[in-house]
Short mmCIF file of C-alpha atoms in Angstrom, two decimals:
data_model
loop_
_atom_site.label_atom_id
_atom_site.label_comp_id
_atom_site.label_asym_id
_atom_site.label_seq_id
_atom_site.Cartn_x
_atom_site.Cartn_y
_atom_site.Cartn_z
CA UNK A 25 90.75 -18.02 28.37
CA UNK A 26 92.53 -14.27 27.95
CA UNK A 27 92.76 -15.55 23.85
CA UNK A 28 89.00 -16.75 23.39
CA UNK A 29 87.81 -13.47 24.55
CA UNK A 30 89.83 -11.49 22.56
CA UNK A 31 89.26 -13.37 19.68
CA UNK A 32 85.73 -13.23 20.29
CA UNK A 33 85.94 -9.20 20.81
CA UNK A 34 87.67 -8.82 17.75
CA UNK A 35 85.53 -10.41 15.97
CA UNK A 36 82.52 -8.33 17.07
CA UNK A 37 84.45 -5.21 16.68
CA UNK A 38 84.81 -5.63 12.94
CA UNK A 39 81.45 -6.83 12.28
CA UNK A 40 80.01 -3.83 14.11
CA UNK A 41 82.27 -1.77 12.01
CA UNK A 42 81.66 -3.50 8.91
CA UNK A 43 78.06 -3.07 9.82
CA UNK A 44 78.38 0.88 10.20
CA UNK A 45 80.22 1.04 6.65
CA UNK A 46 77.05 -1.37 5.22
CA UNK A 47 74.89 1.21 6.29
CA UNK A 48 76.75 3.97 4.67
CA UNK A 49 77.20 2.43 1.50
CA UNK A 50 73.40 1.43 1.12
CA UNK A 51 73.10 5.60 1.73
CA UNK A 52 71.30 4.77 5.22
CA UNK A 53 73.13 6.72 7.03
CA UNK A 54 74.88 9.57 6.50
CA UNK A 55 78.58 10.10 6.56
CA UNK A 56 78.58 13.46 8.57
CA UNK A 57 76.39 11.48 11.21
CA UNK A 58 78.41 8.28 10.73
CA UNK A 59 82.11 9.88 12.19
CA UNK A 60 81.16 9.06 15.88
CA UNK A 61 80.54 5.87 15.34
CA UNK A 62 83.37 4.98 13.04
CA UNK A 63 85.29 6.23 15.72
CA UNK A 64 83.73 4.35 18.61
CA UNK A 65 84.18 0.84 16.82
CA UNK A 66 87.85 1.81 15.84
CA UNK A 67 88.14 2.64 19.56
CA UNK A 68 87.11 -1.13 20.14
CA UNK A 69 89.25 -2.53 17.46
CA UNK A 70 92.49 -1.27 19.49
CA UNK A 71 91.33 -2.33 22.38
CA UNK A 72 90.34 -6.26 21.47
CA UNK A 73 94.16 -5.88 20.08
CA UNK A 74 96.39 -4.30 21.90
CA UNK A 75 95.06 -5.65 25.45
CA UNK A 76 97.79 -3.74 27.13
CA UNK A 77 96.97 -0.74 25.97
CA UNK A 78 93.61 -1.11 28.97
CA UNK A 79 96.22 -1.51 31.52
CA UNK A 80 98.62 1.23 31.06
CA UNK A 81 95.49 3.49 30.20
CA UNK A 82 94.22 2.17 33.84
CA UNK A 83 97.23 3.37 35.46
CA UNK A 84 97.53 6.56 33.97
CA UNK A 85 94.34 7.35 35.61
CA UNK A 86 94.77 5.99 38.78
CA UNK A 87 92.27 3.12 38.04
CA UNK A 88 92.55 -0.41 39.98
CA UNK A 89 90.55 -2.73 37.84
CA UNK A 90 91.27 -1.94 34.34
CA UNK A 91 87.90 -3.57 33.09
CA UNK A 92 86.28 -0.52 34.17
CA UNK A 93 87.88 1.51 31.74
CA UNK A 94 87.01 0.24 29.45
CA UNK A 95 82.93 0.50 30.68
CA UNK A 96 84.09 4.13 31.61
CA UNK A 97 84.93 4.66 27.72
CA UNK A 98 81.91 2.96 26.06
CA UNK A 99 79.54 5.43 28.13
CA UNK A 100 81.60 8.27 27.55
CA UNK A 101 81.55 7.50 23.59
CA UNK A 102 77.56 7.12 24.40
CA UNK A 103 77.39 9.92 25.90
CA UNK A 104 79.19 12.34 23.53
CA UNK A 105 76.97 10.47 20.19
CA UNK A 106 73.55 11.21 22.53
CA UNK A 107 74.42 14.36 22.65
CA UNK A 108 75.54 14.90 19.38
CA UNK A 109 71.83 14.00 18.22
CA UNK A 110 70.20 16.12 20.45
CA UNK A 111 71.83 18.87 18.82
CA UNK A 112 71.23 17.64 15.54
CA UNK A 113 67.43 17.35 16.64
CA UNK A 114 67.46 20.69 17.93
CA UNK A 115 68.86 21.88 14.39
CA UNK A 116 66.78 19.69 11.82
CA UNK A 117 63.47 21.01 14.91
CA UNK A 118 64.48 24.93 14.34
CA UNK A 119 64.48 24.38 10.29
CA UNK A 120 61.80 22.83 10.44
CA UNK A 121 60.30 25.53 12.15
CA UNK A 122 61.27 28.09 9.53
CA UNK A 123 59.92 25.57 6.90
CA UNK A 124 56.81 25.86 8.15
CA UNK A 125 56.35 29.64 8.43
CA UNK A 126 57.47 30.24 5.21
CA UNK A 127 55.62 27.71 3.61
CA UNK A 128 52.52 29.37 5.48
CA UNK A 129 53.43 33.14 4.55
CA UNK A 130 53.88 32.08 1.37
CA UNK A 131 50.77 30.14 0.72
CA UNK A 132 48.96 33.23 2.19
CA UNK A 133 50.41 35.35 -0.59
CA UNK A 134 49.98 32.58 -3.62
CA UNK A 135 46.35 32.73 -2.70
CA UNK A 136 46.42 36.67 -2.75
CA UNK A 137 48.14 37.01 -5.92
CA UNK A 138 45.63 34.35 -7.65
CA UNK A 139 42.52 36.32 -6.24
CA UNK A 140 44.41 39.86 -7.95
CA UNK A 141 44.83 38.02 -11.21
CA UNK A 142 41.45 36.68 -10.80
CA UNK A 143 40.11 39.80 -10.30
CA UNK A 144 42.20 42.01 -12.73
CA UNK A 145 40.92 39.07 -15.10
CA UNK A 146 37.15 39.26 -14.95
CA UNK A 147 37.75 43.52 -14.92
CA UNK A 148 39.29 42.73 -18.50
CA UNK A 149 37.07 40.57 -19.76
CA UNK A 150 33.99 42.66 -18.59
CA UNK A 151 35.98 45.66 -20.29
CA UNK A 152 35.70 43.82 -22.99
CA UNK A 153 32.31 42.33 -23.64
CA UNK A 154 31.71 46.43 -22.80
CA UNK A 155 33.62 47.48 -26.21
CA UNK A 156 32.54 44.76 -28.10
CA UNK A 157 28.64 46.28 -26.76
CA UNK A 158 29.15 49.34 -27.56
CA UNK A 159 30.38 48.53 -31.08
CA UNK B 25 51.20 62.59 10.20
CA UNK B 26 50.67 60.38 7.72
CA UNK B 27 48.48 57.21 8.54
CA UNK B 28 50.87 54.30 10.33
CA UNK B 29 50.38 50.81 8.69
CA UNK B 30 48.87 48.86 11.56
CA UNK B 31 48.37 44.99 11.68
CA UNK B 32 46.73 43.24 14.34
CA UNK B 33 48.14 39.33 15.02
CA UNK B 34 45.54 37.07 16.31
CA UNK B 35 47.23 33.47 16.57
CA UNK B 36 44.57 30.85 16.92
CA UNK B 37 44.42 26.77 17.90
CA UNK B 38 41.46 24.73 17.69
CA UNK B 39 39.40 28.52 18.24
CA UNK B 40 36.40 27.63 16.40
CA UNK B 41 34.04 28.67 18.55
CA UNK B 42 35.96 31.89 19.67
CA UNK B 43 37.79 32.86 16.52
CA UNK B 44 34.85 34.48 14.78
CA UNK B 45 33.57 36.67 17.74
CA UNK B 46 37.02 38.11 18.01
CA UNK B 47 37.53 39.30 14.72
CA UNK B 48 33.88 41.22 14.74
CA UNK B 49 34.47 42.54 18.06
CA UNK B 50 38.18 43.94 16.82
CA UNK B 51 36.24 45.12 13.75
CA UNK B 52 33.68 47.38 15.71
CA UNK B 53 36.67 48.77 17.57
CA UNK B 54 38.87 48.87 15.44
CA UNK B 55 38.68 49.73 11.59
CA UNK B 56 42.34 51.35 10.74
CA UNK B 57 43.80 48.17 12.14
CA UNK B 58 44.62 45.12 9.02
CA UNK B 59 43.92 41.54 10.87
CA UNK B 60 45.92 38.55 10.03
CA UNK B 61 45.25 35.15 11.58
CA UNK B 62 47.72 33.21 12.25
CA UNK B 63 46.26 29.56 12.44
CA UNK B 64 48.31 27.32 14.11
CA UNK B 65 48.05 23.72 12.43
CA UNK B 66 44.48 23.73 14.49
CA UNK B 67 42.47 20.52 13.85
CA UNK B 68 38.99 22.05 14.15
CA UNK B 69 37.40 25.06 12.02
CA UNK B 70 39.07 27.58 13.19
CA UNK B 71 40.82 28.10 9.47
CA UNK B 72 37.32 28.04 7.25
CA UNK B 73 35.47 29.95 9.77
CA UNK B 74 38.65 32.76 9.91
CA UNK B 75 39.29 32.75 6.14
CA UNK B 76 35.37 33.81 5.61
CA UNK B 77 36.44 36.82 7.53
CA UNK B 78 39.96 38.08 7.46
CA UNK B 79 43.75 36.73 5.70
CA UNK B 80 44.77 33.27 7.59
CA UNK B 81 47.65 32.22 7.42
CA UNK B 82 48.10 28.60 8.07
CA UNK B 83 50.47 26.66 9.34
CA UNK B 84 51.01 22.98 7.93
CA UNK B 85 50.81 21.68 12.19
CA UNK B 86 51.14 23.20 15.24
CA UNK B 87 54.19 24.91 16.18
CA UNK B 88 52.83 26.16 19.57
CA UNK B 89 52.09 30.19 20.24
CA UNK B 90 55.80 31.22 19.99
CA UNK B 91 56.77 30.05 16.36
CA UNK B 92 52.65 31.20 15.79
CA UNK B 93 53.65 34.73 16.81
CA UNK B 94 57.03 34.42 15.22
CA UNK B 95 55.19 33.69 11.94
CA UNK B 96 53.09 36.61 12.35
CA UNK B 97 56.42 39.27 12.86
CA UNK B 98 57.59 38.02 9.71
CA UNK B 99 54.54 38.46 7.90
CA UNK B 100 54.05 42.00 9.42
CA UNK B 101 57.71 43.08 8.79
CA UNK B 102 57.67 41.46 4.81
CA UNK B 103 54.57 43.77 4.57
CA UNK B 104 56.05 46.61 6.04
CA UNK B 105 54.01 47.30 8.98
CA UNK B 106 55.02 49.71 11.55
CA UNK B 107 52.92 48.55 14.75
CA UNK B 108 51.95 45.68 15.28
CA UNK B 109 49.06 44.23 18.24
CA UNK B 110 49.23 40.56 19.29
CA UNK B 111 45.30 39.62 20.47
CA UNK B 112 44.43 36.13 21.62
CA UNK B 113 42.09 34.26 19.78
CA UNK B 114 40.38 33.07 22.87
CA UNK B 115 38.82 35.86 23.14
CA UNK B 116 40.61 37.07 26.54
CA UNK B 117 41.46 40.33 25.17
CA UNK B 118 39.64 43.01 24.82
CA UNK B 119 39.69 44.95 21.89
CA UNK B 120 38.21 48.20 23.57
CA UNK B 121 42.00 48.18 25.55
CA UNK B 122 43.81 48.79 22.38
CA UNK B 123 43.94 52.24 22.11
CA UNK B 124 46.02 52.46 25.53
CA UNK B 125 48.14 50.44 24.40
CA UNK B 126 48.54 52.05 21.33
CA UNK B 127 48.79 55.52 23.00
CA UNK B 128 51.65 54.26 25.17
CA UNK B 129 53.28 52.88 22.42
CA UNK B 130 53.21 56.19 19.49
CA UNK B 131 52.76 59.19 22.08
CA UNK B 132 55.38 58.18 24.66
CA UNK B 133 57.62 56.40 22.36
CA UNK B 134 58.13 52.92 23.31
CA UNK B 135 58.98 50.03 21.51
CA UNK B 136 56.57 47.68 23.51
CA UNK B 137 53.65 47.85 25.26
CA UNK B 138 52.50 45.07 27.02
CA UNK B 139 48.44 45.00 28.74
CA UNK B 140 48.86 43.99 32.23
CA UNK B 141 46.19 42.34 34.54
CA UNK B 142 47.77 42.92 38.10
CA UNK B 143 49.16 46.70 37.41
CA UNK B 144 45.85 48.11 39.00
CA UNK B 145 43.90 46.05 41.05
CA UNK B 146 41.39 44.30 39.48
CA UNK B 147 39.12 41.11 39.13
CA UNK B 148 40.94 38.53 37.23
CA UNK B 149 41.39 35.74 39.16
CA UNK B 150 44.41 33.61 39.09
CA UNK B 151 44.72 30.34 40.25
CA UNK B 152 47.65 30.43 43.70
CA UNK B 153 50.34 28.27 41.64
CA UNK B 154 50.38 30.38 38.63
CA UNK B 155 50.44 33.32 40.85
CA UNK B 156 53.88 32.06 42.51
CA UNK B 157 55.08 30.96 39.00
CA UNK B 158 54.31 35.06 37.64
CA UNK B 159 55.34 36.86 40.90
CA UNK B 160 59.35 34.98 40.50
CA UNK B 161 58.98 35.85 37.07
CA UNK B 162 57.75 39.52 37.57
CA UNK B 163 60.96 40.07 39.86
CA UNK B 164 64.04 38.14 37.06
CA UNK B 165 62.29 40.78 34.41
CA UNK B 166 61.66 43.88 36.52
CA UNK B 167 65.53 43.43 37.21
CA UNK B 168 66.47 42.93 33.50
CA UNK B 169 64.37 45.40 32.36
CA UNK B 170 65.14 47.84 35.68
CA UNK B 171 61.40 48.73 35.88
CA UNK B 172 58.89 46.60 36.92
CA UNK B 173 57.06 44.51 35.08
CA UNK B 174 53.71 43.23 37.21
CA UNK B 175 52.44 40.66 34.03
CA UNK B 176 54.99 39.09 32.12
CA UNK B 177 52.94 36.06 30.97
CA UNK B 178 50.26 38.66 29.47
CA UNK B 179 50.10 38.19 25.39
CA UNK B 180 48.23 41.12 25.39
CA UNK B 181 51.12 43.50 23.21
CA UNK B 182 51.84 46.17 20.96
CA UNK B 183 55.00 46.26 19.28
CA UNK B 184 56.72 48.73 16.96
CA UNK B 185 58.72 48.23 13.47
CA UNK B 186 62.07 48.01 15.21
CA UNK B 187 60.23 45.34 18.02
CA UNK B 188 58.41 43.73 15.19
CA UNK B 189 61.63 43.17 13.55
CA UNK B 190 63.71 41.99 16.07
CA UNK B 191 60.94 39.18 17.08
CA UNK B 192 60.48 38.58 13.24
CA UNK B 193 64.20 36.91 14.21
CA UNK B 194 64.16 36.24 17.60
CA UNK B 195 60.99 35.19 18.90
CA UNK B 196 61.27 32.00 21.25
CA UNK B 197 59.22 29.42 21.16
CA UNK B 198 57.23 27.06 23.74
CA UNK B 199 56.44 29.17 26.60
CA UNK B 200 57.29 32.50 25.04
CA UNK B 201 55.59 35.72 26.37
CA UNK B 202 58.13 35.70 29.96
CA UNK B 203 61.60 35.12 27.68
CA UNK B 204 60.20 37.71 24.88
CA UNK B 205 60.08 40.75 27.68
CA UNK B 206 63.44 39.45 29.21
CA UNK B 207 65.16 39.44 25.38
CA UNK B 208 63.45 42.05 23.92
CA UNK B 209 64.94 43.95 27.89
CA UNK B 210 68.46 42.58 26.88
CA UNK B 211 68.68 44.18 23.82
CA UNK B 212 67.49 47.64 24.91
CA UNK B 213 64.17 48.08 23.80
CA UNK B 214 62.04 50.25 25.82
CA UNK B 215 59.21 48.29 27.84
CA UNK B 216 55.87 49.90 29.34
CA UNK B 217 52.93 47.96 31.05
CA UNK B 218 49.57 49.58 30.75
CA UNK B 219 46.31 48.55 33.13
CA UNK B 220 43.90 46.40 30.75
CA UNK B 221 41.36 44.45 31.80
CA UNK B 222 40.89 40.95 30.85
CA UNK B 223 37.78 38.29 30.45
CA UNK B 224 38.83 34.93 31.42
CA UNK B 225 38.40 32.25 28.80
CA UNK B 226 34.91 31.96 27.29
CA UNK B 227 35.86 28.18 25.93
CA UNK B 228 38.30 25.90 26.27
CA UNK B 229 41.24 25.69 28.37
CA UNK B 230 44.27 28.24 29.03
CA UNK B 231 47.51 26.60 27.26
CA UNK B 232 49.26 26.47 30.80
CA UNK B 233 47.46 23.03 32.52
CA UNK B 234 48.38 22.29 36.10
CA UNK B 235 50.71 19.21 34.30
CA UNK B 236 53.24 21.59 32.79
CA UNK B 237 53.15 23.79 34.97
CA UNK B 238 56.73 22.54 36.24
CA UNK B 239 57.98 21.78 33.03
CA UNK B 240 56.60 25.66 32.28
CA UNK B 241 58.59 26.97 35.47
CA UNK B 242 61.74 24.74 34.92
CA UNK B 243 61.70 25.89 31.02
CA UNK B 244 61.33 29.28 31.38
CA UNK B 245 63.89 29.61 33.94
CA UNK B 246 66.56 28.19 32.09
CA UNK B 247 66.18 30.55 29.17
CA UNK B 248 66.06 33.70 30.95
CA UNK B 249 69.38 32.16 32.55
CA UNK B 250 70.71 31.15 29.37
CA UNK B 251 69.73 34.23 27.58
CA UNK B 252 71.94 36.50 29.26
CA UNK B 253 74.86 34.38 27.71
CA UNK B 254 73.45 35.09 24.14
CA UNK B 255 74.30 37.34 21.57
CA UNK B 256 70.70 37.69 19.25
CA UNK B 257 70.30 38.91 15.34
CA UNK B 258 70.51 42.57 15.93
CA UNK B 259 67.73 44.60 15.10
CA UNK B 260 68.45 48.09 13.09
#
């Protein structure tokens, strides 16, 4: 019963694993963004093997059913990749930002410039159809 | 003295019908002032019918009124102006108030001037909830800035180079105007209110709907509370 499970958990570690470093090598996802999850199914790797490990981590912290640890750990590693997009969003939302304004200012002074050169242009030429008049 | 480079900011969204009689009635009042619009990814006309008139610049979508005004700094400071007047492109403001503002701002030497509605008793009606929202807000910045400060939500400002330049970095975004007087407070620049009146809104609706109103109260509170925990881009 104890060995199915474990087998069965091991199993699905290393495909999840194998999936993250699938992703990565097809340049899906990133490697900077890829860390917390490497870690998380690593974390789960060591686990489905070294069952014991659950129980003396239970005791350590007081714990009576060591099962919940383990549900104690997944949300925390949740938890901290959640929030490790949210800054990421906040990031990629303030360059955007910039992006934008810039892209706007300078827009606003493309289409200045082009309206001087315009200008200075059709002085120039009048300038010279004038000379070539007056000759 | 030699003639100040002065740049009035009007940021606009979906201001068709409004954006047009602002600029003409700034331009009868007005004539040493440049105007820049700053249109803010609006889906109507409000960019053809501005360009006709006045330098637009565009943004490629809406980033709301603070990155709108935050735009504008940037474009006044890369230019080199020296004062700079935010006006709604509703139409709310009225262009006869500027000189006051501008008065307050040059003669007595401040850094910001901000046109309030509730400093002298007058007609503008405001709706009891945003009332509540403005008089909590009205006390947090009258402490920061240790004067008071009666209308904090007002975009109805003049700034100078050193304000200008500061914001050109620093300017918050989604519900901006209370956080701008608390930061710009923070960081030492010298705040004055002046009496203006205001028109309420010809068309349209204000930007603060009874909806997010919470998420405006909730918001705003947790950046004046966070912003005393910040250090900002300094500004000299």
């Amino acid at each position: 019963m104890y060995l199915r499970i474990q087998i069965i958990s091991i199993i699905v570690s290393i495909i999840i694993a194998g999936f993250i470093f699938e992703l990565i090598r097809k340049r899906k996802l990133m490697e900077r963004y890829s860390l917390l999850w490497f870690a998380s199914s690593i974390l789960l790797i060591v686990f489905s093997f070294w069952r014991g490990l659950l129980e003396i981590l239970a005791k350590i912290l007081g714990v009576d059913y060591a099962p919940s640890v383990l549900l104690i750990l997944i949300l925390f590693c949740g938890f901290i990749i959640s929030l490790h997009f949210s800054v990421v969003v906040s990031k990629l939302t303030e360059q955007n930002k910039i992006l934008a304004q810039d892209l706007a200012i300078l827009r606003n002074e493309l289409k200045a410039l082009k309206k001087a050169q315009f200008d200075h242009n059709n002085k120039e030429q009048s300038s010279q159809s004038e000379i070539e008049a007056n000759a | 003295m030699r003639a100040q480079k002065k740049l009035i900011i009007i940021p606009a969204y979906n201001e068709e019908k409004n954006i047009a009689n602002v600029i003409s009635e700034i331009r009868n009042h007005r004539s040493d002032f440049d105007i820049v619009v700053i249109n803010d990814g609006s889906r109507d006309n409000t960019r053809a019918v501005a360009e006709q008139m006045v330098p637009v610049i565009s943004l490629p979508f809406n980033l709301g009124i603070g990155g709108a005004m935050q735009t504008g700094f940037k474009y006044a400071q890369e230019h080199g102006y020296e004062i700079a007047v935010q006006v709604d492109g509703d139409g709310q403001h009225l262009p006869g108030e500027i000189p006051k503002l501008l008065h307050t701002l040059v003669a007595e030497n401040y850094d910001v001037v901000i046109g309030s509605r509730y400093l002298e008793n007058n007609n503008y009606h405001t709706p009891m909830m945003r009332r509540l929202g403005m008089i909590i807000f009205s006390f947090i910045n009258s402490r920061i800035a240790d004067k008071r400060l009666t209308d904090n939500t007002s975009g109805f400002r003049a700034y100078n180079d050193r304000a200008i330049k500061f914001l050109a970095a620093n300017y918050p975004t989604d519900y901006p105007e209370v956080e701008a007087v608390a930061v710009l407070a923070m960081n030492n620049f010298k705040i004055a209110e002046v009496p203006v009146e205001m028109r309420q809104r010809r068309y349209g609706v204000s930007s603060i709907d009874a909806l997010s109103a919470i998420y405006y109260m909730i918001k705003v509170s947790l950046a004046l509370l966070v912003n005393v925990f910040r250090k900002h881009e300094r500004a000299n």
